[in-house]
């Protein structure tokens, strides 16, 4: 399976943006247990969202996960400068996990 | 608090072998799922393997199946990643992680080059 993400997106400070995660095998469902990760330069990734819409204890409230139009989605409402980062989704396909190529989010 | 710490990376020639370790603390090791994930320089994340827990077969990506294997040492709470027949495209920063717990190591760098 190939997992696709927008290569880059830009959002204004305070604005809202939605990142999506699609699968070449068809519609993404909760059975793919979608994950979202944030990675800043020189740092290890951090898990933002797991199992579609579950937040980790550290996940800022402005991030939310969902399924939207056959894809997994990560919505950032009220973007902050510190949200500028690379965002990766991961889908579970049976015995394997597949990362998307990442979305570089610019807050400008 | 869960902590994962990788080690064992380094420079190895193509065709060579390397064994990475992931030392875990703060968890019940025998039932703790550990993923290996790598990131080539300037590239995205690539899932390598999932070791769910003792007694359950590890899952591997096609890119490493037959070359990489994982094992657990319960006496030291360490997960090993044995990497054989290494290729240039295996050059990457290797992380061990539990994704749901958001526990990630700092990564260990593997360079495959002659």
CSV table of C-alpha atoms in Angstrom, one decimal:
chain,number,residue,atom,x,y,z
A,1,UNK,CA,0.0,0.0,0.0
A,2,UNK,CA,1.1,3.6,-0.7
A,3,UNK,CA,0.0,6.2,1.8
A,4,UNK,CA,-0.3,9.8,0.4
A,5,UNK,CA,-0.1,13.1,2.1
A,6,UNK,CA,0.1,16.7,0.9
A,7,UNK,CA,3.8,17.5,0.4
A,8,UNK,CA,3.4,21.0,1.9
A,9,UNK,CA,0.8,23.3,3.3
A,10,UNK,CA,0.9,26.8,4.7
A,11,UNK,CA,-1.4,28.2,7.4
A,12,UNK,CA,-1.6,31.7,8.9
A,13,UNK,CA,-1.0,32.1,12.6
A,14,UNK,CA,-4.4,31.6,14.3
A,15,UNK,CA,-5.7,29.9,11.2
A,16,UNK,CA,-7.1,26.4,10.6
A,17,UNK,CA,-5.6,23.8,8.3
A,18,UNK,CA,-6.4,20.1,7.6
A,19,UNK,CA,-3.8,17.6,6.6
A,20,UNK,CA,-5.0,14.4,4.9
A,21,UNK,CA,-3.8,10.8,4.7
A,22,UNK,CA,-5.0,8.6,1.9
A,23,UNK,CA,-4.4,4.9,1.0
A,24,UNK,CA,-3.9,3.4,-2.4
A,25,UNK,CA,-6.0,0.4,-1.3
A,26,UNK,CA,-9.1,2.5,-0.9
A,27,UNK,CA,-10.9,4.4,1.8
A,28,UNK,CA,-9.1,4.8,5.1
A,29,UNK,CA,-11.2,3.5,7.9
A,30,UNK,CA,-10.9,3.2,11.7
A,31,UNK,CA,-9.6,-0.3,11.0
A,32,UNK,CA,-6.4,1.3,9.7
A,33,UNK,CA,-5.9,2.7,13.2
A,34,UNK,CA,-4.5,6.0,11.8
A,35,UNK,CA,-1.7,7.7,13.6
A,36,UNK,CA,-0.3,11.2,13.3
A,37,UNK,CA,3.2,12.3,14.2
A,38,UNK,CA,4.9,15.6,14.5
A,39,UNK,CA,8.6,16.0,13.8
A,40,UNK,CA,10.7,19.1,14.2
A,41,UNK,CA,14.2,19.4,12.7
A,42,UNK,CA,16.8,17.5,14.6
A,43,UNK,CA,14.3,15.8,16.9
A,44,UNK,CA,12.7,12.4,17.1
A,45,UNK,CA,9.0,12.2,16.0
A,46,UNK,CA,6.3,12.6,18.6
A,47,UNK,CA,2.9,10.8,18.5
A,48,UNK,CA,0.1,13.4,18.2
A,49,UNK,CA,-2.9,11.2,17.5
A,50,UNK,CA,-3.4,7.4,17.6
A,51,UNK,CA,-6.4,5.2,16.6
A,52,UNK,CA,-7.9,7.9,14.4
A,53,UNK,CA,-8.8,10.5,17.0
A,54,UNK,CA,-7.2,9.7,20.3
A,55,UNK,CA,-4.8,12.4,21.6
A,56,UNK,CA,-1.7,11.7,23.6
A,57,UNK,CA,-1.3,13.4,27.0
A,58,UNK,CA,1.0,16.0,25.5
A,59,UNK,CA,-1.1,16.7,22.4
A,60,UNK,CA,-2.3,20.3,22.3
A,61,UNK,CA,-6.0,20.7,22.2
A,62,UNK,CA,-5.8,22.6,18.9
A,63,UNK,CA,-5.0,19.3,17.1
A,64,UNK,CA,-7.7,16.8,16.3
A,65,UNK,CA,-7.9,13.6,14.2
A,66,UNK,CA,-10.8,12.3,12.2
A,67,UNK,CA,-11.9,10.5,9.1
A,68,UNK,CA,-12.9,12.8,6.2
A,69,UNK,CA,-13.9,11.9,2.7
A,70,UNK,CA,-12.3,8.4,2.8
A,71,UNK,CA,-9.1,9.7,4.3
A,72,UNK,CA,-7.6,10.2,7.7
A,73,UNK,CA,-7.4,13.9,8.6
A,74,UNK,CA,-5.5,16.0,11.1
A,75,UNK,CA,-7.0,19.4,11.8
A,76,UNK,CA,-5.1,22.2,13.4
A,77,UNK,CA,-7.3,25.0,14.7
A,78,UNK,CA,-5.6,28.1,15.8
A,79,UNK,CA,-2.1,27.5,14.4
A,80,UNK,CA,0.8,28.7,16.5
A,81,UNK,CA,4.4,29.4,15.2
A,82,UNK,CA,5.6,26.3,17.1
A,83,UNK,CA,3.4,24.1,15.0
A,84,UNK,CA,5.7,24.6,12.1
A,85,UNK,CA,7.0,21.1,11.5
A,86,UNK,CA,6.8,17.9,9.4
A,87,UNK,CA,3.7,15.8,10.0
A,88,UNK,CA,3.5,12.1,9.1
A,89,UNK,CA,0.6,9.8,9.1
A,90,UNK,CA,0.8,6.0,9.5
A,91,UNK,CA,-1.8,3.4,8.6
A,92,UNK,CA,-1.9,-0.2,9.6
A,93,UNK,CA,-2.6,-2.6,6.8
A,94,UNK,CA,-2.9,-6.0,8.2
A,95,UNK,CA,0.5,-7.1,9.4
A,96,UNK,CA,2.3,-4.0,8.1
A,97,UNK,CA,2.5,-0.4,8.9
A,98,UNK,CA,3.0,2.3,6.2
A,99,UNK,CA,4.0,5.9,6.7
A,100,UNK,CA,2.9,8.6,4.4
A,101,UNK,CA,5.5,10.8,2.8
A,102,UNK,CA,5.0,13.6,5.2
A,103,UNK,CA,3.5,17.1,5.0
A,104,UNK,CA,5.7,20.1,5.7
A,105,UNK,CA,3.6,22.6,7.5
A,106,UNK,CA,4.6,26.2,7.4
A,107,UNK,CA,3.0,28.8,9.7
A,108,UNK,CA,3.3,32.1,8.0
B,1,UNK,CA,8.2,7.0,32.9
B,2,UNK,CA,9.0,4.8,29.9
B,3,UNK,CA,12.5,5.3,28.4
B,4,UNK,CA,13.9,3.7,25.3
B,5,UNK,CA,17.5,4.0,24.4
B,6,UNK,CA,19.0,2.8,21.1
B,7,UNK,CA,22.7,2.0,20.5
B,8,UNK,CA,24.9,0.0,18.2
B,9,UNK,CA,24.9,2.2,15.1
B,10,UNK,CA,28.0,2.9,13.1
B,11,UNK,CA,29.7,2.5,9.8
B,12,UNK,CA,29.5,-0.8,8.0
B,13,UNK,CA,30.5,-2.1,4.6
B,14,UNK,CA,27.8,-3.2,2.1
B,15,UNK,CA,27.0,-6.8,2.7
B,16,UNK,CA,28.0,-6.5,6.4
B,17,UNK,CA,26.0,-6.9,9.6
B,18,UNK,CA,25.2,-4.8,12.5
B,19,UNK,CA,23.2,-5.3,15.7
B,20,UNK,CA,21.2,-2.5,17.2
B,21,UNK,CA,19.9,-2.5,20.7
B,22,UNK,CA,16.9,-0.8,22.3
B,23,UNK,CA,17.1,-0.7,26.1
B,24,UNK,CA,13.8,-0.2,27.8
B,25,UNK,CA,13.0,1.0,31.3
B,26,UNK,CA,9.8,1.8,33.1
B,27,UNK,CA,7.7,-0.9,31.4
B,28,UNK,CA,6.6,-4.5,31.6
B,29,UNK,CA,9.0,-5.6,28.9
B,30,UNK,CA,7.6,-8.9,28.0
B,31,UNK,CA,4.3,-7.4,26.9
B,32,UNK,CA,5.5,-4.1,25.5
B,33,UNK,CA,5.2,-3.5,21.8
B,34,UNK,CA,8.3,-2.1,20.2
B,35,UNK,CA,8.5,-0.7,16.6
B,36,UNK,CA,11.7,-0.1,14.7
B,37,UNK,CA,11.4,2.9,12.4
B,38,UNK,CA,14.2,4.5,10.3
B,39,UNK,CA,14.7,7.7,8.6
B,40,UNK,CA,17.2,8.1,5.8
B,41,UNK,CA,19.1,11.5,5.7
B,42,UNK,CA,16.7,14.2,4.5
B,43,UNK,CA,13.9,11.7,4.0
B,44,UNK,CA,10.7,10.6,5.6
B,45,UNK,CA,9.9,7.9,8.1
B,46,UNK,CA,9.9,4.2,7.2
B,47,UNK,CA,8.4,1.5,9.3
B,48,UNK,CA,10.8,-1.5,9.6
B,49,UNK,CA,9.3,-3.9,12.1
B,50,UNK,CA,6.8,-4.5,14.9
B,51,UNK,CA,7.7,-6.7,17.9
B,52,UNK,CA,4.4,-6.9,19.7
B,53,UNK,CA,5.4,-9.0,22.7
B,54,UNK,CA,7.1,-12.2,23.6
B,55,UNK,CA,5.8,-15.3,21.8
B,56,UNK,CA,4.2,-13.3,18.9
B,57,UNK,CA,5.9,-13.3,15.6
B,58,UNK,CA,7.5,-10.1,14.6
B,59,UNK,CA,6.2,-8.3,11.5
B,60,UNK,CA,8.7,-6.9,9.0
B,61,UNK,CA,8.6,-4.5,6.1
B,62,UNK,CA,9.2,-6.1,2.7
B,63,UNK,CA,12.4,-4.0,2.3
B,64,UNK,CA,14.1,-5.8,5.2
B,65,UNK,CA,12.3,-9.1,5.4
B,66,UNK,CA,14.8,-12.0,5.4
B,67,UNK,CA,17.7,-9.7,6.3
B,68,UNK,CA,16.6,-8.2,9.6
B,69,UNK,CA,15.4,-10.0,12.7
B,70,UNK,CA,14.4,-8.9,16.2
B,71,UNK,CA,14.8,-10.7,19.5
B,72,UNK,CA,14.3,-9.9,23.2
B,73,UNK,CA,16.6,-10.3,26.2
B,74,UNK,CA,14.3,-10.2,29.2
B,75,UNK,CA,17.2,-10.3,31.6
B,76,UNK,CA,18.3,-6.8,30.4
B,77,UNK,CA,15.0,-5.5,29.1
B,78,UNK,CA,16.6,-5.1,25.7
B,79,UNK,CA,15.3,-5.5,22.2
B,80,UNK,CA,17.8,-6.4,19.5
B,81,UNK,CA,17.6,-5.7,15.8
B,82,UNK,CA,20.0,-7.9,13.9
B,83,UNK,CA,20.7,-6.5,10.5
B,84,UNK,CA,22.4,-8.7,7.9
B,85,UNK,CA,23.3,-8.2,4.2
B,86,UNK,CA,23.2,-4.4,4.6
B,87,UNK,CA,22.9,-2.2,1.6
B,88,UNK,CA,23.5,1.5,0.9
B,89,UNK,CA,19.8,2.1,1.1
B,90,UNK,CA,19.8,0.9,4.7
B,91,UNK,CA,21.7,4.0,5.7
B,92,UNK,CA,19.4,5.9,8.1
B,93,UNK,CA,18.8,7.0,11.7
B,94,UNK,CA,17.1,4.0,13.4
B,95,UNK,CA,14.5,4.6,16.1
B,96,UNK,CA,12.9,2.2,18.5
B,97,UNK,CA,9.5,3.3,19.7
B,98,UNK,CA,6.2,2.5,21.2
B,99,UNK,CA,3.9,4.6,19.1
B,100,UNK,CA,0.8,4.5,21.2
B,101,UNK,CA,2.7,5.5,24.4
B,102,UNK,CA,4.7,8.1,22.4
B,103,UNK,CA,7.9,6.6,23.7
B,104,UNK,CA,10.8,7.2,21.2
B,105,UNK,CA,14.5,6.7,21.5
B,106,UNK,CA,16.8,9.4,20.3
B,107,UNK,CA,17.9,7.2,17.4
B,108,UNK,CA,21.1,5.5,16.3
B,109,UNK,CA,22.8,6.2,13.0
B,110,UNK,CA,23.7,3.4,10.6
B,111,UNK,CA,25.9,4.2,7.6
B,112,UNK,CA,26.4,1.5,5.0
B,113,UNK,CA,29.3,2.5,2.8
B,114,UNK,CA,32.6,1.2,1.5
